[in-house]
Amino acid sequence: MHFKWTIDQADEQQQRQARELGEKLNISVVLARQLVKRGITTESAAKRFFRPQLGDLLNPFLMRDMDAAVDRLNDAIGRKERILVYGDYDVDGCTAVALVYQFILQFYSNIEYYIPDRYDEGYGVSHKGIDYAKAQGVSLVIILDCGIKAHEEIAYAKSLGIDFIICDHHVPDETLPPAVAVLNPKRLDDTYPFKDLCGCGVGFKFMQAFARNNGIPFSKLMPMLELCAISIAADLVDVTDENRILAYHGLKLINQQPSVGIGAIIDTCGLSEREISMGDIMFKIGPRINASGRMENGKLSVDLLVERHHDAALRIAKEIDEYNEQRRDIDKQMTEEANGIVERLNNQDDQQCIVVYDENWKKGVVGIVAARLMDMYFRPTVVLTRDGQFAVGSARSMAGFDIYTAVKSCRDLLINFGGHTHACGLTIRWSDVEVFKQRLEEYVRQHILPTQTVPTLKADAVIDFSDINKRLLHDLKRFAPFGPGNPKPIFVTKDVYDFGTSKVVGRQQEHIKLELVDSKSPTVMNGIAFGQSAAVRYVKSRQSFSILYTIEENIYRRGNVQLQIEDIHFN
């Protein structure tokens, strides 16, 4: 894919603020400008940004219904009721269940957890799950990362004498399910100052409130922060405000003192000899936690996250790793099949969105395939498979286009749906797939902007190799943890040349290991361009070119700089 580059331009005031801030903090103007772009213009604000404090977490009782949720949990414990912690089968749901279950278990033993089977029960609250709760004598269900639209199911549970506390972060309907408490900062009537908590984050706030109400020291909550960091990274919520505080301290724990379960995952996926980043969670740890829910049942991931014995944890981690390998094979095959469908469309270039379906595709992998197709074609994408009389699937879109609202425009066709601006899940009748496809195409055509269909990479600054050194790398690392809302700074260097030693690497010779020079520095800069081996003949042509990249630490030579090159433009 050919990307258009845009370079962020600082105005005169921002440049002045960056110079002043850089002098006060003793950092380069290039990085001081990144602080100004984030709205950080004073020395004190910069210090809070670089050293997030747990004391700055918001009062959990600012969230609507928090009092009712804590009161109901206290009553359940006081009356020795059986409690069921219920959650979605993805990373956010599994980490949330592990967090709430483990925290309450420290003080109360009449509690268990439940993850619905993706293939047998589907997403969210199921009648089977409620019937299981009834059979186990459960009278309180704490549901995490789902439930916000489960009106009929929660009404059914209520008729059986089972109360629900909902901890969710998905966009709610105008009316809420009949739960005793609905914790969701996205509620229209909720004035909680930070709206972008993940499901695990909402669960954490619930436990924070429960601890505060019962005089439990915050130190008891500290081990739970690693689960928050994993969920924040994997669920792609903004790494700002409370999420930044939770992720910062959670990553510290993961790197210094991981739990037995997380440690087993780290060992299994080969990360034990390096500092874990949000990227490692996104691409290594998160997919493994997701894998059991995609292939079999997500409960296995929670079993791992709450396991206290190393040998048992390692055994489960290896089993999950095998599921992840199976998922990758199926993902590759489904992506190739889906891409083939798109390529065979006669009017493919005229389509503003992509809707593909096949009744034999695996339900647990359609979201990944949707994301891959969206990356390939840079259009809103829906991938569906068959489940009896229904089509179930996932939608993904690029930044700037609201796929949730687009899918919602077909509300009369939807049996179930929910999600976020850039990702959602849906269920429709199999017989309605073609109608849905036409209606979604019509909506997207009317609402998408021409600029949203152009693959664009945005750089923060143009710099020379002479600007890059170990000090810059050290200061850049202080901006972490990175993610949406706090992206890793991206740079452009123009007129660079191959030093003569760049080469293709990788099992399938798909990457380029680069050694580059520019005209303003004698330094030879090392870089890696993943998946861009097709460009090697231009790189080796002795002609100048420009690179767009992030600055990384070489994982094999700690403290040394390496460029991760996202795109190459030839002059």
Short mmCIF file of N, CA, C and O in Angstrom, two decimals, residues 234-343:
data_model
loop_
_atom_site.label_atom_id
_atom_site.label_comp_id
_atom_site.label_asym_id
_atom_site.label_seq_id
_atom_site.Cartn_x
_atom_site.Cartn_y
_atom_site.Cartn_z
N ALA A 234 -4.34 -4.13 24.93
CA ALA A 234 -5.00 -5.04 23.99
C ALA A 234 -6.31 -4.48 23.46
O ALA A 234 -6.69 -4.75 22.32
N ASP A 235 -7.01 -3.69 24.27
CA ASP A 235 -8.33 -3.18 23.86
C ASP A 235 -8.24 -1.85 23.12
O ASP A 235 -9.25 -1.31 22.70
N LEU A 236 -7.02 -1.32 22.99
CA LEU A 236 -6.76 -0.11 22.20
C LEU A 236 -7.58 1.09 22.66
O LEU A 236 -8.07 1.89 21.85
N VAL A 237 -7.72 1.25 23.98
CA VAL A 237 -8.34 2.46 24.51
C VAL A 237 -7.26 3.52 24.66
O VAL A 237 -6.06 3.23 24.63
N ASP A 238 -7.66 4.77 24.82
CA ASP A 238 -6.69 5.87 24.91
C ASP A 238 -5.79 5.70 26.12
O ASP A 238 -6.26 5.47 27.24
N VAL A 239 -4.49 5.85 25.91
CA VAL A 239 -3.52 5.77 27.00
C VAL A 239 -3.30 7.19 27.53
O VAL A 239 -2.21 7.78 27.41
N THR A 240 -4.35 7.74 28.08
CA THR A 240 -4.33 9.09 28.64
C THR A 240 -4.98 9.06 30.02
O THR A 240 -5.64 8.09 30.39
N ASP A 241 -4.78 10.13 30.80
CA ASP A 241 -5.44 10.31 32.09
C ASP A 241 -5.35 9.05 32.96
O ASP A 241 -4.27 8.56 33.21
N GLU A 242 -6.50 8.52 33.42
CA GLU A 242 -6.46 7.34 34.30
C GLU A 242 -5.83 6.13 33.62
O GLU A 242 -5.12 5.36 34.26
N ASN A 243 -6.11 5.94 32.34
CA ASN A 243 -5.53 4.79 31.65
C ASN A 243 -4.00 4.86 31.64
O ASN A 243 -3.32 3.84 31.73
N ARG A 244 -3.47 6.07 31.49
CA ARG A 244 -2.00 6.21 31.50
C ARG A 244 -1.45 5.84 32.87
O ARG A 244 -0.41 5.16 32.96
N ILE A 245 -2.10 6.26 33.94
CA ILE A 245 -1.64 5.94 35.29
C ILE A 245 -1.67 4.43 35.51
O ILE A 245 -0.70 3.83 35.98
N LEU A 246 -2.80 3.80 35.16
CA LEU A 246 -2.94 2.36 35.35
C LEU A 246 -1.94 1.58 34.51
O LEU A 246 -1.33 0.61 34.98
N ALA A 247 -1.78 1.99 33.24
CA ALA A 247 -0.86 1.28 32.35
C ALA A 247 0.58 1.47 32.79
O ALA A 247 1.38 0.51 32.76
N TYR A 248 0.95 2.66 33.21
CA TYR A 248 2.32 2.95 33.63
C TYR A 248 2.72 2.05 34.80
O TYR A 248 3.77 1.39 34.78
N HIS A 249 1.89 2.01 35.82
CA HIS A 249 2.22 1.22 37.00
C HIS A 249 2.02 -0.27 36.77
O HIS A 249 2.73 -1.11 37.35
N GLY A 250 1.07 -0.62 35.90
CA GLY A 250 0.89 -2.02 35.55
C GLY A 250 2.07 -2.58 34.80
O GLY A 250 2.52 -3.71 35.06
N LEU A 251 2.61 -1.80 33.86
CA LEU A 251 3.81 -2.23 33.13
C LEU A 251 5.01 -2.39 34.06
O LEU A 251 5.83 -3.31 33.89
N LYS A 252 5.12 -1.50 35.04
CA LYS A 252 6.20 -1.63 36.02
C LYS A 252 6.14 -2.98 36.72
O LYS A 252 7.15 -3.67 36.89
N LEU A 253 4.93 -3.36 37.12
CA LEU A 253 4.75 -4.65 37.80
C LEU A 253 5.10 -5.81 36.88
O LEU A 253 5.77 -6.77 37.29
N ILE A 254 4.62 -5.74 35.64
CA ILE A 254 4.89 -6.82 34.68
C ILE A 254 6.39 -7.01 34.49
O ILE A 254 6.89 -8.13 34.39
N ASN A 255 7.13 -5.91 34.47
CA ASN A 255 8.57 -5.98 34.25
C ASN A 255 9.37 -6.33 35.50
O ASN A 255 10.45 -6.90 35.41
N GLN A 256 8.84 -5.97 36.67
CA GLN A 256 9.60 -6.19 37.90
C GLN A 256 9.14 -7.40 38.69
O GLN A 256 9.95 -8.11 39.27
N GLN A 257 7.82 -7.63 38.72
CA GLN A 257 7.29 -8.71 39.55
C GLN A 257 5.98 -9.23 38.97
O GLN A 257 4.92 -9.08 39.58
N PRO A 258 6.03 -9.88 37.81
CA PRO A 258 4.78 -10.36 37.20
C PRO A 258 4.16 -11.49 38.02
O PRO A 258 4.86 -12.22 38.73
N SER A 259 2.87 -11.62 37.91
CA SER A 259 2.18 -12.74 38.56
C SER A 259 2.62 -14.04 37.92
O SER A 259 3.24 -14.05 36.84
N VAL A 260 2.28 -15.13 38.55
CA VAL A 260 2.69 -16.45 38.05
C VAL A 260 2.15 -16.68 36.64
O VAL A 260 2.88 -17.13 35.75
N GLY A 261 0.87 -16.35 36.42
CA GLY A 261 0.26 -16.59 35.11
C GLY A 261 0.86 -15.74 34.01
O GLY A 261 1.20 -16.24 32.93
N ILE A 262 1.03 -14.44 34.29
CA ILE A 262 1.62 -13.55 33.29
C ILE A 262 3.07 -13.93 33.05
O ILE A 262 3.56 -13.91 31.91
N GLY A 263 3.77 -14.31 34.09
CA GLY A 263 5.16 -14.75 33.93
C GLY A 263 5.27 -15.96 33.02
O GLY A 263 6.20 -16.07 32.22
N ALA A 264 4.29 -16.87 33.12
CA ALA A 264 4.30 -18.06 32.26
C ALA A 264 4.09 -17.69 30.80
O ALA A 264 4.71 -18.27 29.90
N ILE A 265 3.22 -16.70 30.55
CA ILE A 265 3.02 -16.25 29.17
C ILE A 265 4.29 -15.60 28.64
O ILE A 265 4.71 -15.84 27.50
N ILE A 266 4.92 -14.77 29.47
CA ILE A 266 6.17 -14.10 29.07
C ILE A 266 7.22 -15.14 28.70
O ILE A 266 7.91 -15.01 27.68
N ASP A 267 7.36 -16.18 29.51
CA ASP A 267 8.34 -17.24 29.22
C ASP A 267 8.00 -17.97 27.93
O ASP A 267 8.88 -18.27 27.12
N THR A 268 6.71 -18.24 27.74
CA THR A 268 6.28 -19.03 26.58
C THR A 268 6.48 -18.29 25.26
O THR A 268 6.82 -18.90 24.25
N CYS A 269 6.29 -16.98 25.27
CA CYS A 269 6.40 -16.25 24.00
C CYS A 269 7.74 -15.54 23.83
O CYS A 269 7.89 -14.66 22.98
N GLY A 270 8.73 -15.92 24.63
CA GLY A 270 10.09 -15.47 24.40
C GLY A 270 10.38 -14.03 24.76
O GLY A 270 11.23 -13.38 24.14
N LEU A 271 9.71 -13.50 25.78
CA LEU A 271 9.92 -12.10 26.17
C LEU A 271 10.67 -11.96 27.49
O LEU A 271 10.81 -10.86 28.00
N SER A 272 11.15 -13.06 28.02
CA SER A 272 11.69 -13.04 29.38
C SER A 272 12.99 -12.25 29.52
O SER A 272 13.35 -11.85 30.62
N GLU A 273 13.71 -12.03 28.43
CA GLU A 273 14.99 -11.35 28.53
C GLU A 273 14.93 -9.90 28.07
O GLU A 273 15.96 -9.30 27.77
N ARG A 274 13.74 -9.32 28.03
CA ARG A 274 13.63 -7.94 27.56
C ARG A 274 12.59 -7.19 28.36
O ARG A 274 11.77 -7.77 29.08
N GLU A 275 12.63 -5.87 28.24
CA GLU A 275 11.64 -5.03 28.90
C GLU A 275 10.33 -5.09 28.12
O GLU A 275 10.30 -4.84 26.91
N ILE A 276 9.25 -5.42 28.80
CA ILE A 276 7.95 -5.56 28.15
C ILE A 276 7.36 -4.18 27.89
O ILE A 276 7.34 -3.30 28.77
N SER A 277 6.86 -3.97 26.68
CA SER A 277 6.22 -2.70 26.30
C SER A 277 4.76 -2.94 25.98
O SER A 277 4.29 -4.08 25.92
N MET A 278 4.03 -1.87 25.75
CA MET A 278 2.63 -1.99 25.34
C MET A 278 2.53 -2.73 24.01
O MET A 278 1.60 -3.50 23.77
N GLY A 279 3.52 -2.52 23.13
CA GLY A 279 3.55 -3.23 21.85
C GLY A 279 3.69 -4.73 22.04
O GLY A 279 3.08 -5.53 21.32
N ASP A 280 4.52 -5.14 23.02
CA ASP A 280 4.67 -6.56 23.31
C ASP A 280 3.34 -7.17 23.77
O ASP A 280 3.02 -8.31 23.45
N ILE A 281 2.59 -6.41 24.55
CA ILE A 281 1.28 -6.89 24.99
C ILE A 281 0.34 -7.02 23.80
O ILE A 281 -0.35 -8.03 23.63
N MET A 282 0.33 -6.01 22.92
CA MET A 282 -0.56 -6.01 21.77
C MET A 282 -0.28 -7.18 20.83
O MET A 282 -1.21 -7.83 20.33
N PHE A 283 1.00 -7.47 20.59
CA PHE A 283 1.35 -8.43 19.55
C PHE A 283 1.79 -9.80 20.06
O PHE A 283 1.86 -10.75 19.28
N LYS A 284 2.07 -9.92 21.36
CA LYS A 284 2.55 -11.20 21.89
C LYS A 284 1.65 -11.73 23.00
O LYS A 284 1.12 -12.84 22.92
N ILE A 285 1.50 -10.95 24.07
CA ILE A 285 0.76 -11.42 25.24
C ILE A 285 -0.74 -11.43 24.99
O ILE A 285 -1.42 -12.44 25.23
N GLY A 286 -1.27 -10.33 24.48
CA GLY A 286 -2.71 -10.22 24.23
C GLY A 286 -3.26 -11.31 23.32
O GLY A 286 -4.26 -11.95 23.64
N PRO A 287 -2.64 -11.55 22.15
CA PRO A 287 -3.15 -12.60 21.26
C PRO A 287 -3.20 -13.97 21.91
O PRO A 287 -4.08 -14.78 21.59
N ARG A 288 -2.28 -14.24 22.82
CA ARG A 288 -2.30 -15.56 23.49
C ARG A 288 -3.45 -15.64 24.48
O ARG A 288 -4.10 -16.68 24.60
N ILE A 289 -3.70 -14.57 25.22
CA ILE A 289 -4.86 -14.57 26.13
C ILE A 289 -6.15 -14.70 25.33
O ILE A 289 -7.10 -15.37 25.74
N ASN A 290 -6.18 -14.07 24.17
CA ASN A 290 -7.36 -14.15 23.29
C ASN A 290 -7.56 -15.52 22.68
O ASN A 290 -8.67 -15.91 22.34
N ALA A 291 -6.45 -16.26 22.50
CA ALA A 291 -6.48 -17.45 21.65
C ALA A 291 -7.44 -18.52 22.14
O ALA A 291 -8.14 -19.15 21.34
N SER A 292 -7.51 -18.75 23.46
CA SER A 292 -8.38 -19.83 23.93
C SER A 292 -9.84 -19.50 23.67
O SER A 292 -10.64 -20.37 23.34
N GLY A 293 -10.22 -18.21 23.80
CA GLY A 293 -11.59 -17.82 23.51
C GLY A 293 -11.92 -17.87 22.03
O GLY A 293 -13.06 -18.11 21.64
N ARG A 294 -10.91 -17.63 21.18
CA ARG A 294 -11.14 -17.70 19.74
C ARG A 294 -11.28 -19.14 19.25
O ARG A 294 -12.06 -19.44 18.35
N MET A 295 -10.50 -20.05 19.85
CA MET A 295 -10.44 -21.42 19.36
C MET A 295 -11.33 -22.38 20.16
O MET A 295 -11.94 -23.28 19.61
N GLU A 296 -11.38 -22.20 21.49
CA GLU A 296 -12.16 -23.11 22.33
C GLU A 296 -12.99 -22.31 23.32
O GLU A 296 -14.04 -21.82 22.99
N ASN A 297 -12.50 -22.17 24.56
CA ASN A 297 -13.24 -21.44 25.59
C ASN A 297 -12.29 -20.52 26.35
O ASN A 297 -11.22 -20.95 26.78
N GLY A 298 -12.72 -19.27 26.53
CA GLY A 298 -11.87 -18.28 27.17
C GLY A 298 -11.61 -18.54 28.64
O GLY A 298 -10.72 -17.92 29.23
N LYS A 299 -12.35 -19.45 29.25
CA LYS A 299 -12.14 -19.74 30.68
C LYS A 299 -10.71 -20.19 30.95
O LYS A 299 -10.16 -19.93 32.02
N LEU A 300 -10.11 -20.87 29.98
CA LEU A 300 -8.74 -21.34 30.15
C LEU A 300 -7.78 -20.17 30.39
O LEU A 300 -6.82 -20.29 31.16
N SER A 301 -8.03 -19.04 29.74
CA SER A 301 -7.17 -17.86 29.94
C SER A 301 -7.31 -17.32 31.36
O SER A 301 -6.33 -16.90 31.98
N VAL A 302 -8.54 -17.31 31.88
CA VAL A 302 -8.73 -16.86 33.26
C VAL A 302 -8.08 -17.86 34.22
O VAL A 302 -7.46 -17.46 35.21
N ASP A 303 -8.20 -19.15 33.92
CA ASP A 303 -7.51 -20.16 34.75
C ASP A 303 -6.03 -19.83 34.86
O ASP A 303 -5.43 -19.94 35.94
N LEU A 304 -5.44 -19.43 33.72
CA LEU A 304 -4.01 -19.08 33.72
C LEU A 304 -3.74 -17.82 34.53
O LEU A 304 -2.80 -17.76 35.33
N LEU A 305 -4.56 -16.80 34.34
CA LEU A 305 -4.31 -15.51 34.99
C LEU A 305 -4.43 -15.59 36.51
O LEU A 305 -3.82 -14.79 37.22
N VAL A 306 -5.22 -16.52 37.02
CA VAL A 306 -5.40 -16.63 38.48
C VAL A 306 -4.58 -17.77 39.09
O VAL A 306 -4.59 -17.95 40.31
N GLU A 307 -3.85 -18.51 38.25
CA GLU A 307 -3.06 -19.65 38.73
C GLU A 307 -1.91 -19.18 39.62
O GLU A 307 -1.24 -18.20 39.30
N ARG A 308 -1.67 -19.89 40.71
CA ARG A 308 -0.62 -19.49 41.65
C ARG A 308 0.60 -20.41 41.63
O ARG A 308 1.60 -20.12 42.28
N HIS A 309 0.52 -21.53 40.91
CA HIS A 309 1.62 -22.48 40.89
C HIS A 309 2.30 -22.45 39.52
O HIS A 309 1.64 -22.57 38.48
N HIS A 310 3.62 -22.32 39.54
CA HIS A 310 4.37 -22.08 38.31
C HIS A 310 4.22 -23.22 37.31
O HIS A 310 3.99 -22.98 36.12
N ASP A 311 4.34 -24.46 37.76
CA ASP A 311 4.29 -25.59 36.82
C ASP A 311 2.92 -25.67 36.14
O ASP A 311 2.84 -25.91 34.92
N ALA A 312 1.87 -25.49 36.91
CA ALA A 312 0.52 -25.52 36.34
C ALA A 312 0.32 -24.37 35.36
O ALA A 312 -0.27 -24.53 34.28
N ALA A 313 0.83 -23.19 35.74
CA ALA A 313 0.70 -22.02 34.86
C ALA A 313 1.43 -22.24 33.54
O ALA A 313 0.93 -21.91 32.46
N LEU A 314 2.63 -22.80 33.62
CA LEU A 314 3.41 -23.04 32.41
C LEU A 314 2.72 -24.06 31.50
O LEU A 314 2.73 -23.91 30.27
N ARG A 315 2.09 -25.06 32.10
CA ARG A 315 1.36 -26.05 31.31
C ARG A 315 0.19 -25.39 30.57
O ARG A 315 -0.02 -25.63 29.37
N ILE A 316 -0.57 -24.54 31.27
CA ILE A 316 -1.70 -23.86 30.63
C ILE A 316 -1.20 -22.89 29.56
O ILE A 316 -1.77 -22.79 28.47
N ALA A 317 -0.11 -22.18 29.86
CA ALA A 317 0.44 -21.21 28.91
C ALA A 317 0.85 -21.90 27.61
O ALA A 317 0.64 -21.37 26.52
N LYS A 318 1.43 -23.08 27.72
CA LYS A 318 1.83 -23.83 26.52
C LYS A 318 0.61 -24.30 25.73
O LYS A 318 0.61 -24.30 24.49
N GLU A 319 -0.45 -24.68 26.45
CA GLU A 319 -1.68 -25.10 25.77
C GLU A 319 -2.30 -23.91 25.01
O GLU A 319 -2.72 -24.04 23.86
N ILE A 320 -2.29 -22.76 25.65
CA ILE A 320 -2.81 -21.55 25.00
C ILE A 320 -1.94 -21.15 23.82
O ILE A 320 -2.43 -20.68 22.79
N ASP A 321 -0.64 -21.34 23.95
CA ASP A 321 0.28 -21.03 22.86
C ASP A 321 -0.03 -21.90 21.63
O ASP A 321 0.04 -21.43 20.49
N GLU A 322 -0.38 -23.15 21.86
CA GLU A 322 -0.78 -24.04 20.76
C GLU A 322 -2.06 -23.55 20.10
O GLU A 322 -2.19 -23.58 18.87
N TYR A 323 -3.01 -23.08 20.91
CA TYR A 323 -4.22 -22.50 20.35
C TYR A 323 -3.88 -21.28 19.48
O TYR A 323 -4.48 -21.05 18.43
N ASN A 324 -2.90 -20.49 19.95
CA ASN A 324 -2.52 -19.31 19.18
C ASN A 324 -1.92 -19.68 17.83
O ASN A 324 -2.16 -19.00 16.83
N GLU A 325 -1.13 -20.75 17.81
CA GLU A 325 -0.57 -21.22 16.54
C GLU A 325 -1.69 -21.68 15.60
O GLU A 325 -1.65 -21.39 14.40
N GLN A 326 -2.67 -22.40 16.12
CA GLN A 326 -3.81 -22.83 15.31
C GLN A 326 -4.57 -21.61 14.79
O GLN A 326 -4.98 -21.57 13.63
N ARG A 327 -4.74 -20.62 15.66
CA ARG A 327 -5.44 -19.39 15.26
C ARG A 327 -4.72 -18.70 14.12
O ARG A 327 -5.35 -18.23 13.17
N ARG A 328 -3.40 -18.66 14.17
CA ARG A 328 -2.63 -17.99 13.12
C ARG A 328 -2.81 -18.69 11.78
O ARG A 328 -2.94 -18.05 10.73
N ASP A 329 -2.82 -20.02 11.80
CA ASP A 329 -3.01 -20.76 10.55
C ASP A 329 -4.38 -20.50 9.95
O ASP A 329 -4.53 -20.26 8.75
N ILE A 330 -5.41 -20.53 10.82
CA ILE A 330 -6.78 -20.29 10.34
C ILE A 330 -6.94 -18.85 9.89
O ILE A 330 -7.57 -18.57 8.86
N ASP A 331 -6.35 -17.94 10.63
CA ASP A 331 -6.38 -16.51 10.29
C ASP A 331 -5.79 -16.29 8.89
O ASP A 331 -6.37 -15.59 8.05
N LYS A 332 -4.64 -16.90 8.62
CA LYS A 332 -3.99 -16.75 7.32
C LYS A 332 -4.87 -17.30 6.19
O LYS A 332 -5.06 -16.64 5.16
N GLN A 333 -5.43 -18.48 6.41
CA GLN A 333 -6.27 -19.09 5.38
C GLN A 333 -7.53 -18.26 5.13
O GLN A 333 -7.89 -18.00 3.97
N MET A 334 -8.19 -17.82 6.20
CA MET A 334 -9.41 -17.03 6.04
C MET A 334 -9.13 -15.70 5.38
O MET A 334 -9.92 -15.22 4.55
N THR A 335 -8.01 -15.07 5.73
CA THR A 335 -7.66 -13.78 5.12
C THR A 335 -7.43 -13.95 3.62
O THR A 335 -7.89 -13.11 2.82
N GLU A 336 -6.75 -15.01 3.24
CA GLU A 336 -6.53 -15.28 1.81
C GLU A 336 -7.85 -15.51 1.09
O GLU A 336 -8.07 -14.99 -0.03
N GLU A 337 -8.76 -16.26 1.70
CA GLU A 337 -10.06 -16.52 1.08
C GLU A 337 -10.88 -15.23 0.98
O GLU A 337 -11.49 -14.96 -0.06
N ALA A 338 -10.89 -14.45 2.05
CA ALA A 338 -11.65 -13.20 2.04
C ALA A 338 -11.08 -12.21 1.03
O ALA A 338 -11.83 -11.55 0.30
N ASN A 339 -9.76 -12.13 0.96
CA ASN A 339 -9.12 -11.24 -0.01
C ASN A 339 -9.44 -11.68 -1.44
O ASN A 339 -9.64 -10.84 -2.33
N GLY A 340 -9.51 -12.99 -1.65
CA GLY A 340 -9.88 -13.50 -2.97
C GLY A 340 -11.28 -13.07 -3.37
O GLY A 340 -11.54 -12.74 -4.53
N ILE A 341 -12.20 -13.07 -2.40
CA ILE A 341 -13.58 -12.63 -2.68
C ILE A 341 -13.58 -11.17 -3.11
O ILE A 341 -14.24 -10.78 -4.08
N VAL A 342 -12.83 -10.34 -2.37
CA VAL A 342 -12.78 -8.91 -2.69
C VAL A 342 -12.18 -8.69 -4.08
O VAL A 342 -12.69 -7.89 -4.88
N GLU A 343 -11.10 -9.39 -4.37
CA GLU A 343 -10.43 -9.21 -5.66
C GLU A 343 -11.31 -9.62 -6.84
O GLU A 343 -11.16 -9.09 -7.93
#
